[in-house]
PDB file of C-alpha atoms in Angstrom:
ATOM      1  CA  UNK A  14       0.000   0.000   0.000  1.00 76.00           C
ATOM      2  CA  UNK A  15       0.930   3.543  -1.043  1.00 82.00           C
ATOM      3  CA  UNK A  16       1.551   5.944   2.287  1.00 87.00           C
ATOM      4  CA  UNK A  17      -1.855   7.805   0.962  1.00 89.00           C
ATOM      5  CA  UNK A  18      -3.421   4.477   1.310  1.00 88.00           C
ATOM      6  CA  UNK A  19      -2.693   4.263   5.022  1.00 90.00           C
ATOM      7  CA  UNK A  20      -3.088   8.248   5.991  1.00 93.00           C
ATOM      8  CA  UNK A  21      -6.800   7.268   4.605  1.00 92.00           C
ATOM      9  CA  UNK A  22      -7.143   4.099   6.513  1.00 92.00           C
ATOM     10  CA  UNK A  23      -5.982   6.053   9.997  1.00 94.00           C
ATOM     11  CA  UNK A  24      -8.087   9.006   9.161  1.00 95.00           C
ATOM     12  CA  UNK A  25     -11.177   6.912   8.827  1.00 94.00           C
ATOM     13  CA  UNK A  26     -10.311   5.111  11.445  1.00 93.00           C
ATOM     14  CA  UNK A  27     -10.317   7.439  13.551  1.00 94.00           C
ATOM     15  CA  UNK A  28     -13.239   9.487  12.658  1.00 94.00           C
ATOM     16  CA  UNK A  29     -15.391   6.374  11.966  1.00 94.00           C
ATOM     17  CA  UNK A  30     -14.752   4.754  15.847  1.00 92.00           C
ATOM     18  CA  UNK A  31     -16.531   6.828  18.215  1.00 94.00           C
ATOM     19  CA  UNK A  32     -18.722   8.722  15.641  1.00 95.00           C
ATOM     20  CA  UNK A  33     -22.511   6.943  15.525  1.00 95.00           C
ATOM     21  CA  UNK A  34     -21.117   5.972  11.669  1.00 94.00           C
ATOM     22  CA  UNK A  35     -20.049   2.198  11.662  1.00 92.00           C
ATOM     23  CA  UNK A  36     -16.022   2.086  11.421  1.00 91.00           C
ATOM     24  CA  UNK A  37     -15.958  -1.117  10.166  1.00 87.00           C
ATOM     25  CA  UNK A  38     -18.461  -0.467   7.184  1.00 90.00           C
ATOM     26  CA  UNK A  39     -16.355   2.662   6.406  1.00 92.00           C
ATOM     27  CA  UNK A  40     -12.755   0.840   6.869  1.00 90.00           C
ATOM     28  CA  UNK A  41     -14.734  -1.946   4.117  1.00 88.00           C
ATOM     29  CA  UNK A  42     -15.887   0.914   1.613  1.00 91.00           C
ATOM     30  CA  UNK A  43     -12.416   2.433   1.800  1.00 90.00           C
ATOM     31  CA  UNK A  44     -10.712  -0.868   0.550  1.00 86.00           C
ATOM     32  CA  UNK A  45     -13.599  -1.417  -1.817  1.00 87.00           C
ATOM     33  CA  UNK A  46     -13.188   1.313  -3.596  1.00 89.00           C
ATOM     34  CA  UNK A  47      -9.992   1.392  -3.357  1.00 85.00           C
ATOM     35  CA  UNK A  48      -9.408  -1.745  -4.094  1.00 83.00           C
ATOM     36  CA  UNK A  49      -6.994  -2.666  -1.450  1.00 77.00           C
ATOM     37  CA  UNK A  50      -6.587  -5.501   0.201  1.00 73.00           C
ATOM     38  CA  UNK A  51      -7.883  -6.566   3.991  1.00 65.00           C
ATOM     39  CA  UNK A  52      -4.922  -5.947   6.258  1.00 69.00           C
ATOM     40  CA  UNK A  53      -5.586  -7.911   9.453  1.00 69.00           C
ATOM     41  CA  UNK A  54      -2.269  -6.241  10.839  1.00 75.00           C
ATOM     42  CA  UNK A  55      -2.890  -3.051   9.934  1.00 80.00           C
ATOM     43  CA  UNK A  56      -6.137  -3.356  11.775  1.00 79.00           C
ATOM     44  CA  UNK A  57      -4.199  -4.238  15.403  1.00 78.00           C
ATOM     45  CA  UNK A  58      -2.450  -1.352  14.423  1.00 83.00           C
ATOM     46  CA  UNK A  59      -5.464   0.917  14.367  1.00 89.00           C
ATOM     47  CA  UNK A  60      -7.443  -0.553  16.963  1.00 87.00           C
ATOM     48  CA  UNK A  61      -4.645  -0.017  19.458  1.00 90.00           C
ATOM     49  CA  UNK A  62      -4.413   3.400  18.439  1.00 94.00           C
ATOM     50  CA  UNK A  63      -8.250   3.831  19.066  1.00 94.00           C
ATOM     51  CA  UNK A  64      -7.931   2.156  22.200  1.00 94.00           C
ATOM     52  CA  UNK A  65      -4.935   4.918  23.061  1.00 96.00           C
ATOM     53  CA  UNK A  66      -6.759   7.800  22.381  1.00 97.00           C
ATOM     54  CA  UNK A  67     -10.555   6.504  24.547  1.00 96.00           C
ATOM     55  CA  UNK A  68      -8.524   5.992  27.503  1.00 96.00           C
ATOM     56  CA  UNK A  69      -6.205   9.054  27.416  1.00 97.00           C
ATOM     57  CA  UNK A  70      -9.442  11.335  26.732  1.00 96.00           C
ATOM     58  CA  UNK A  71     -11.220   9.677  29.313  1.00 96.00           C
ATOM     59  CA  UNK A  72      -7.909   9.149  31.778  1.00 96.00           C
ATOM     60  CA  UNK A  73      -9.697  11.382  34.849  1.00 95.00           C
ATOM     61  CA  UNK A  74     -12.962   8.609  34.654  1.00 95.00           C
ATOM     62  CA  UNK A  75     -10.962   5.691  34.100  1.00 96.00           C
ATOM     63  CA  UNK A  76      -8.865   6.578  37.142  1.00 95.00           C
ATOM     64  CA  UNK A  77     -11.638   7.112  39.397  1.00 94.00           C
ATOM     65  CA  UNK A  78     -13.413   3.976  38.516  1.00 94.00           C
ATOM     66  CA  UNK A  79      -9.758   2.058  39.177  1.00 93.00           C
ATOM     67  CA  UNK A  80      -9.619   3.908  42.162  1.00 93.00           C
ATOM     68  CA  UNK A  81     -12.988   2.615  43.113  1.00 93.00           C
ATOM     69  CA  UNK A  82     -11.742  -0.936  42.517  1.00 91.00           C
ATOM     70  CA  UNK A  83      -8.817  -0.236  44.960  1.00 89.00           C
ATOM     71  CA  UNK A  84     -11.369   1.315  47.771  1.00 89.00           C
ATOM     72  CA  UNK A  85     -13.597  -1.656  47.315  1.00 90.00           C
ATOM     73  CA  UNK A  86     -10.905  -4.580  47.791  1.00 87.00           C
ATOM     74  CA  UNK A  87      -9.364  -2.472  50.790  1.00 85.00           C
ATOM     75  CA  UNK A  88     -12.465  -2.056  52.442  1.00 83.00           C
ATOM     76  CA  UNK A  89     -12.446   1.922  52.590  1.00 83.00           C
ATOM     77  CA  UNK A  90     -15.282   4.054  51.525  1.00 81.00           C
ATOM     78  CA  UNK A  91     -15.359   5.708  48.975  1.00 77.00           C
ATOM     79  CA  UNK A  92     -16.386   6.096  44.958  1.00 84.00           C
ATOM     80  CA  UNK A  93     -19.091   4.002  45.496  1.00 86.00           C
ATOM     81  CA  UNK A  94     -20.994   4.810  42.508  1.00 88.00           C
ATOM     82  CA  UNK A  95     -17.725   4.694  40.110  1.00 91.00           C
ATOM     83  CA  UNK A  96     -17.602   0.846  41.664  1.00 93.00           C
ATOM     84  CA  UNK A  97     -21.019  -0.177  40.407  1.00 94.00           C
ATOM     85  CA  UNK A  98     -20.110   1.949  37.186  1.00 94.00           C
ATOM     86  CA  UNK A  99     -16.847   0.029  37.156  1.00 94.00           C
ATOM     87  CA  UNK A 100     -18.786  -3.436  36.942  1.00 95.00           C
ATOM     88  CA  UNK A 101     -21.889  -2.545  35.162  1.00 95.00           C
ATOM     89  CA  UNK A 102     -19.076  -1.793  32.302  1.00 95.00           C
ATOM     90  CA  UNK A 103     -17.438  -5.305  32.968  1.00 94.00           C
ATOM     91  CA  UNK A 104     -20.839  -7.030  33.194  1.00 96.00           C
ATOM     92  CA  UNK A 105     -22.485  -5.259  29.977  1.00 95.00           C
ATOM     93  CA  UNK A 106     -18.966  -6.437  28.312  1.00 94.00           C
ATOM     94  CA  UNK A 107     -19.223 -10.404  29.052  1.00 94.00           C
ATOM     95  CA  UNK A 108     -22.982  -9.688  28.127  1.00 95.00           C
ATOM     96  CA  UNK A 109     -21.778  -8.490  24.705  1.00 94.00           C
ATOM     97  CA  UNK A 110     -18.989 -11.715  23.982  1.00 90.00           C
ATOM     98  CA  UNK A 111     -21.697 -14.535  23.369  1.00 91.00           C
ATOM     99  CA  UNK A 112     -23.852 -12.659  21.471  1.00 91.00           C
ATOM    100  CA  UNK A 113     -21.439 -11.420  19.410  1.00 87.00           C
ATOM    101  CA  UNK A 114     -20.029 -14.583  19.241  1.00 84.00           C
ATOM    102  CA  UNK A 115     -23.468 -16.788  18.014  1.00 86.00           C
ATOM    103  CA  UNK A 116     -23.604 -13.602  15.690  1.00 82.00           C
ATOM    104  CA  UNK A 117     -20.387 -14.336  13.876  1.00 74.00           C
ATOM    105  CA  UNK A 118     -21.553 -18.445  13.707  1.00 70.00           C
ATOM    106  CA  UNK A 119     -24.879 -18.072  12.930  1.00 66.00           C
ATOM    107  CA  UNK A 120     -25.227 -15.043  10.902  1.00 67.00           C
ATOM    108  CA  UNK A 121     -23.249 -16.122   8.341  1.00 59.00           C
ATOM    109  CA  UNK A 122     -22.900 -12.703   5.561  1.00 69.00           C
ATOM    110  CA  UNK A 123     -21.425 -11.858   2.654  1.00 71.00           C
ATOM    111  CA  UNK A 124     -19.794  -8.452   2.470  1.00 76.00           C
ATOM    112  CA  UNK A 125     -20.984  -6.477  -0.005  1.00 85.00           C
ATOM    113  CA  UNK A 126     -22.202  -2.996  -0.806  1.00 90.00           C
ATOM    114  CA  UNK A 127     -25.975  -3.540  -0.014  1.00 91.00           C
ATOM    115  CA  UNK A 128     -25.194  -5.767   2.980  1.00 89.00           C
ATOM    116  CA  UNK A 129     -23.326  -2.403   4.738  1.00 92.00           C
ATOM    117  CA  UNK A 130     -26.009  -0.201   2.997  1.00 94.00           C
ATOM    118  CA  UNK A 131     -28.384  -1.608   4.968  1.00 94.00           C
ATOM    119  CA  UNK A 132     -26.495  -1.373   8.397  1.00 94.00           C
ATOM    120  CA  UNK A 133     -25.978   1.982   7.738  1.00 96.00           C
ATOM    121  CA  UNK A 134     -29.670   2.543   7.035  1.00 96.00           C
ATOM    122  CA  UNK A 135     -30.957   0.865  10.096  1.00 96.00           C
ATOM    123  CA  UNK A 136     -28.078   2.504  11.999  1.00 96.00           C
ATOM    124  CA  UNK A 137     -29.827   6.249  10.843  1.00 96.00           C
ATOM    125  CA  UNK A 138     -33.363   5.093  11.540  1.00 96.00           C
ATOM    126  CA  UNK A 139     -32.209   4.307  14.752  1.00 96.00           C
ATOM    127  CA  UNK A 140     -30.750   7.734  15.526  1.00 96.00           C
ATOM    128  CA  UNK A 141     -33.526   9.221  13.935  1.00 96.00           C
ATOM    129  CA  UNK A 142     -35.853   8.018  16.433  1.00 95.00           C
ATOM    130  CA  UNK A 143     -33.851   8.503  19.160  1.00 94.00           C
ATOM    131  CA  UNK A 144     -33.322  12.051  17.830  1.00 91.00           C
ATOM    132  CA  UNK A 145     -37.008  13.399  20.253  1.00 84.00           C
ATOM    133  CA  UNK A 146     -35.266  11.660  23.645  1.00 85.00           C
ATOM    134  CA  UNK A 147     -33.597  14.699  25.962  1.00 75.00           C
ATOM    135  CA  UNK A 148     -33.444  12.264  28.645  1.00 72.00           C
ATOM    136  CA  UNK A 149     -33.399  12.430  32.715  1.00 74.00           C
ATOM    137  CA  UNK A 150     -30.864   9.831  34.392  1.00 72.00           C
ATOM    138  CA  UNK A 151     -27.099   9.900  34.899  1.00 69.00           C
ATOM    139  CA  UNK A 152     -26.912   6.086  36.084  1.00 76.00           C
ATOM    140  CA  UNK A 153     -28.148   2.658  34.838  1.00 86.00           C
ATOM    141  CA  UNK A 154     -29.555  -0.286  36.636  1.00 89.00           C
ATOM    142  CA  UNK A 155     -28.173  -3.815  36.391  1.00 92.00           C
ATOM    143  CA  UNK A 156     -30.916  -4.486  33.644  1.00 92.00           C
ATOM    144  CA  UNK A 157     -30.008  -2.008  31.366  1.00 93.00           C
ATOM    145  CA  UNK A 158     -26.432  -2.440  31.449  1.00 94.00           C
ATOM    146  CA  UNK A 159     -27.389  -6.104  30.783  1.00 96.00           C
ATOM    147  CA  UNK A 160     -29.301  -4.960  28.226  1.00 96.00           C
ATOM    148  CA  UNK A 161     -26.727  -2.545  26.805  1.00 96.00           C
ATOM    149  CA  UNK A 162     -24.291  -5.781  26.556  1.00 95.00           C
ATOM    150  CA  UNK A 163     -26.675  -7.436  24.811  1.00 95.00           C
ATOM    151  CA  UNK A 164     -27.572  -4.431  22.341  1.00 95.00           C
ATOM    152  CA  UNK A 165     -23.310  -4.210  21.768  1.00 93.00           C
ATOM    153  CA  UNK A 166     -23.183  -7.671  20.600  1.00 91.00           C
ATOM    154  CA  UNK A 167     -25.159  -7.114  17.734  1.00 90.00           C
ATOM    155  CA  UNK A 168     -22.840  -4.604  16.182  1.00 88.00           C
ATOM    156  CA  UNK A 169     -20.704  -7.152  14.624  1.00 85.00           C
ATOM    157  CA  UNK A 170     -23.115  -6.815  11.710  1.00 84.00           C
ATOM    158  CA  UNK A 171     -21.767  -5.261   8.959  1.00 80.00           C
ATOM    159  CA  UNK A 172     -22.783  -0.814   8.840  1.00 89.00           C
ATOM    160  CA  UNK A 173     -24.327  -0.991  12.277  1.00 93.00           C
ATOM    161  CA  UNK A 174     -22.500   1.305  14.181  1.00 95.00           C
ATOM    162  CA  UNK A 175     -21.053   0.036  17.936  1.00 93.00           C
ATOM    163  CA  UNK A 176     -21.095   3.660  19.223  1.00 94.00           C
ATOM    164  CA  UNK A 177     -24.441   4.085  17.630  1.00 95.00           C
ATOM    165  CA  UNK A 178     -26.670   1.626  18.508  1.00 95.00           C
ATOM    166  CA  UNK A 179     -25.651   1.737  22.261  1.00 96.00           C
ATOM    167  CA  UNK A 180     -25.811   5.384  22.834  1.00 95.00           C
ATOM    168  CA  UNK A 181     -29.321   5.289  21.166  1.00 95.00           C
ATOM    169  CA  UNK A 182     -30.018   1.975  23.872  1.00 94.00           C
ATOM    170  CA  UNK A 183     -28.837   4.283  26.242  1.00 94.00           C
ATOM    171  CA  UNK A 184     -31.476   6.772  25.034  1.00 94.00           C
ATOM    172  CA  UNK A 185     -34.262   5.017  24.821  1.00 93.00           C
ATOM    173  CA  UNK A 186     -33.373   3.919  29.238  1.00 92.00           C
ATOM    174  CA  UNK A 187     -34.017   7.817  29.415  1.00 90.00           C
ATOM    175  CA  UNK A 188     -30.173   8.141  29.962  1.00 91.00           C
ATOM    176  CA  UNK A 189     -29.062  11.911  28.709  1.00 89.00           C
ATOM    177  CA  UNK A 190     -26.939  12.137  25.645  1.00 89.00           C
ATOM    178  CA  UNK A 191     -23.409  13.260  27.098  1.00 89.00           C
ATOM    179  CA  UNK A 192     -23.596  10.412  29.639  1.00 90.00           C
ATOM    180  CA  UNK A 193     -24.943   7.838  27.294  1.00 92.00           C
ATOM    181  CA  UNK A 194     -22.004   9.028  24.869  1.00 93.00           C
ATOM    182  CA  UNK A 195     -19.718   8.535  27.449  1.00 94.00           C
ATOM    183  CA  UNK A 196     -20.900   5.229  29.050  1.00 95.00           C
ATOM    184  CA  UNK A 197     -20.753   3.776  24.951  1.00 95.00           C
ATOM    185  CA  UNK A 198     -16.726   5.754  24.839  1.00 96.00           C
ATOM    186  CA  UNK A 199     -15.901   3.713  28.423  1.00 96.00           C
ATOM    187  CA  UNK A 200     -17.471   0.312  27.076  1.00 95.00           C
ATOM    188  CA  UNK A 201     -15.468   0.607  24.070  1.00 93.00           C
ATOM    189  CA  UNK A 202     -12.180   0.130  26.038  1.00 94.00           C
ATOM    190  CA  UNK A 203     -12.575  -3.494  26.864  1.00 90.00           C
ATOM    191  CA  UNK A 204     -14.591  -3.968  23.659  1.00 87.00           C
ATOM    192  CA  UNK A 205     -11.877  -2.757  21.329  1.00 87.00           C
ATOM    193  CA  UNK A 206      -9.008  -4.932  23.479  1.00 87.00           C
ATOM    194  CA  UNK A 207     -10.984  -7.805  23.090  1.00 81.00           C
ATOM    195  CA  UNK A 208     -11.143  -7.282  18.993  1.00 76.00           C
ATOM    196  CA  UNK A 209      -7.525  -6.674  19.350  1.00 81.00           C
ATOM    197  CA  UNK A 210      -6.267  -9.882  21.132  1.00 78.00           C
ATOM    198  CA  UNK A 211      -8.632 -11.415  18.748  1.00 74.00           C
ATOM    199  CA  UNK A 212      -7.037 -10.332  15.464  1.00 70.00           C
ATOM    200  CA  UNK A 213      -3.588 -10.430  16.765  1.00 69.00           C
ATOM    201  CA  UNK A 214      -3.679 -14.047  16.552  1.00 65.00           C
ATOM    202  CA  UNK A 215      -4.168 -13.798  12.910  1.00 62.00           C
ATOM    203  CA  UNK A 216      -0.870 -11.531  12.407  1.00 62.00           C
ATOM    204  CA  UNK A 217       1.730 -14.112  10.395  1.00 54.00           C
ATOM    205  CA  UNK A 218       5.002 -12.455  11.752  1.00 54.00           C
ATOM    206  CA  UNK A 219       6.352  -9.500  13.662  1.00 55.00           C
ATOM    207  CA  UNK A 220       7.907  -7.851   9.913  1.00 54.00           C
ATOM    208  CA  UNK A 221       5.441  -5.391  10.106  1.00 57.00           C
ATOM    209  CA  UNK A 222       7.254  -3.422  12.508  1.00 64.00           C
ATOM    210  CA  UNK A 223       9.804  -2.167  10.067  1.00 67.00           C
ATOM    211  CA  UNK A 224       6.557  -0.687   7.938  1.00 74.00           C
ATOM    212  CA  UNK A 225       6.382   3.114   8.399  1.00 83.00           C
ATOM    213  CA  UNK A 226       2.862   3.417   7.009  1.00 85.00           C
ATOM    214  CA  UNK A 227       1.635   1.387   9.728  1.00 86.00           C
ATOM    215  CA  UNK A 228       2.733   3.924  12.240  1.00 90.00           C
ATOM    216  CA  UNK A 229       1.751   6.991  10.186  1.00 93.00           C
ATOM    217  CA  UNK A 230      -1.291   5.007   9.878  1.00 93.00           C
ATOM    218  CA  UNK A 231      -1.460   4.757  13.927  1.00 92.00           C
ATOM    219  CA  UNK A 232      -0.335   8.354  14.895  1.00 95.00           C
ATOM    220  CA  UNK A 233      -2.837   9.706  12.305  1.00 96.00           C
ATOM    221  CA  UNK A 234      -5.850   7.583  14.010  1.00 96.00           C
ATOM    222  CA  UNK A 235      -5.227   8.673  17.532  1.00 97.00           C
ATOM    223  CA  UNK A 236      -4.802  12.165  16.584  1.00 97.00           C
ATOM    224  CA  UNK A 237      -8.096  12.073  15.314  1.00 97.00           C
ATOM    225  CA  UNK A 238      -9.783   9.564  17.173  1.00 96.00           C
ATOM    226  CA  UNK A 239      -9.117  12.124  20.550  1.00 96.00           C
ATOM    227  CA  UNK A 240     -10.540  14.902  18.175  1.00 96.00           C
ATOM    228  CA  UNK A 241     -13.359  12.913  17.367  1.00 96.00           C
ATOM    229  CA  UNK A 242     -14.158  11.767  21.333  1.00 96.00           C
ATOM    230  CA  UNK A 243     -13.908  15.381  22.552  1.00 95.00           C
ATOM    231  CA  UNK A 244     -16.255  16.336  19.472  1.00 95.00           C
ATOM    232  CA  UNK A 245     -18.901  14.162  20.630  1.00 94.00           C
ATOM    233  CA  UNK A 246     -19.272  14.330  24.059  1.00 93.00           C
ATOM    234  CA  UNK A 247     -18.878  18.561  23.402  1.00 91.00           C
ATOM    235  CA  UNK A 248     -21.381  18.901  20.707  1.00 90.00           C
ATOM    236  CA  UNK A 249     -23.453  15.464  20.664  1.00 90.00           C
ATOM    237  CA  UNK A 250     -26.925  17.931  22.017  1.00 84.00           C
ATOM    238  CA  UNK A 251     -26.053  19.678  19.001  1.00 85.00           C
ATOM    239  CA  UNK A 252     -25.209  17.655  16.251  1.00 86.00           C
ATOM    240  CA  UNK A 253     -26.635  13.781  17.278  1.00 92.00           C
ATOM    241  CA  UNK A 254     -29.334  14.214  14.056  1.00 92.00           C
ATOM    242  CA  UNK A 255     -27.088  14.922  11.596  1.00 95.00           C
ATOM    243  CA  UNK A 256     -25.656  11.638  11.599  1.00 96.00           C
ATOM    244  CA  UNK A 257     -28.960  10.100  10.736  1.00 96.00           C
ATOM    245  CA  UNK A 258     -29.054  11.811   7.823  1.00 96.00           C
ATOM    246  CA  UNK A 259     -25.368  10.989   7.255  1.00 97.00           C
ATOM    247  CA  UNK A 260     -26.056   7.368   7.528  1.00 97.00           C
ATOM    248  CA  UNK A 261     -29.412   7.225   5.322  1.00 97.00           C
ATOM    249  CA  UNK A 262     -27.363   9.215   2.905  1.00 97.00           C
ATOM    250  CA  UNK A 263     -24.759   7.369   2.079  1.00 96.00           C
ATOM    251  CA  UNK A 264     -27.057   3.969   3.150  1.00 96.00           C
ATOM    252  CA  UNK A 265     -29.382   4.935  -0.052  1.00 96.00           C
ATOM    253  CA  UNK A 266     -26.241   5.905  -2.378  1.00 96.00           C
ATOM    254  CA  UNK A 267     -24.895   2.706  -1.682  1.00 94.00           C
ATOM    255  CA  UNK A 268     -28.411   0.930  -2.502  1.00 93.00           C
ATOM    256  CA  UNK A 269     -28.331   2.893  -6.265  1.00 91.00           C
ATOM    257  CA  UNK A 270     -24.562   2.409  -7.043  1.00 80.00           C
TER     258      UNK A 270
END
């Protein structure tokens, strides 16, 4: 691949990841049109840079819910709702692993444009509807995280966006927007480390650590990845309709091409 080739993969990346937009539909289109070829390596590459830029734009909330751990095995009060918080995330994450999982074996799909044209197209109905909700809590109960986990799991399907479809869950629990965004941002984390130990294994050999694209590729995603976090949890009251029409957009363009 050319070093344009991976500037566009990191860019896209990194936009695509925590906007309500389906990375992994995007990351497809790119190399379809494109015509380049899957890159299982590249994509550790990217998702570690992803996973880099969530937890240094959320470092203050990560620390206080591993803080909350600490208080909790010690026995000293404290950050009691960052604990429940804490495993709520953890629970709503082994929630998400089977279903994914019986996704993958069961819902067997070819990739193609119409397959991610209609992700994208439920994706923006979805955010259209959701689009009315202002919404009143700051917290979840146990059944909606477990219901969040399960919602998560079904974004393995090609064009439906992960950030999407649980911030719009999140929605529809009559969680606001900026907390909902950020509960989806904080359930990425284990999420995105789990997709990464499970496409490391399918990385041949370690030569791809003389490639320079790959790191271009890297800085390039976490540059804009933090961009992109900030972004949303700033302006998603603003701006969380305009990716409906985004999605349905380029959903029905794909449908006529």
């Amino acid at each position: 691949m050319s070093i344009l080739d991976f500037v566009s993969l990191g860019l896209v990346q990194g936009l695509t990841e925590f906007l309500p937009i389906s990375s992994s539909g995007h990351l497809w289109l790119l190399q379809y049109f494109w015509g380049m070829d899957p890159d299982m390596t590249l994509e550790v590459f990217l998702h570690g840079a992803s996973l880099l830029a969530v937890i240094v734009c959320l470092r203050k909330k990560i620390w206080s819910l591993l803080l909350s751990i600490k208080y909790q095995v010690l026995g000293i009060k404290g950050y009691a709702d960052e604990f429940v918080l804490s495993i709520q995330l953890i629970w709503a994450t082994i929630v998400t692993v089977p279903v994914a999982l019986l996704m993958e074996y069961y819902v067997l799909i070819d990739l193609s444009l119409k397959v991610v044209a209609g992700g994208l197209i439920v994706t923006g109905l979805l955010i259209w509807v959701s689009t009315k909700i202002k919404g009143a809590a700051s917290t979840l109960t146990w059944s909606q995280a477990t219901l969040i986990g399960l919602i998560q799991g079904v974004a393995v399907l090609p064009g439906i966006s992960r950030s999407g479809i649980t911030i719009v869950g999140l929605l529809f629990m009559g969680v606001r927007r900026k907390e909902a965004a950020e509960f989806s941002f904080l359930l990425s984390i284990p999420t995105i480390l789990g997709a990464l130990i499970f496409t490391f294994k399918d990385v041949a050999s370690l030569a791809f650590l003389s490639e320079p694209g790959f790191y271009v590729a890297a800085l390039i995603c976490f540059l804009v990845a933090m961009g992109t976090i900030h972004f949303m949890l700033r302006f998603i009251h603003k701006w969380w309709g305009i990716w409906a029409i985004y999605c349905l957009g380029l959903g029905a363009f794909l449908l006529l091409t």
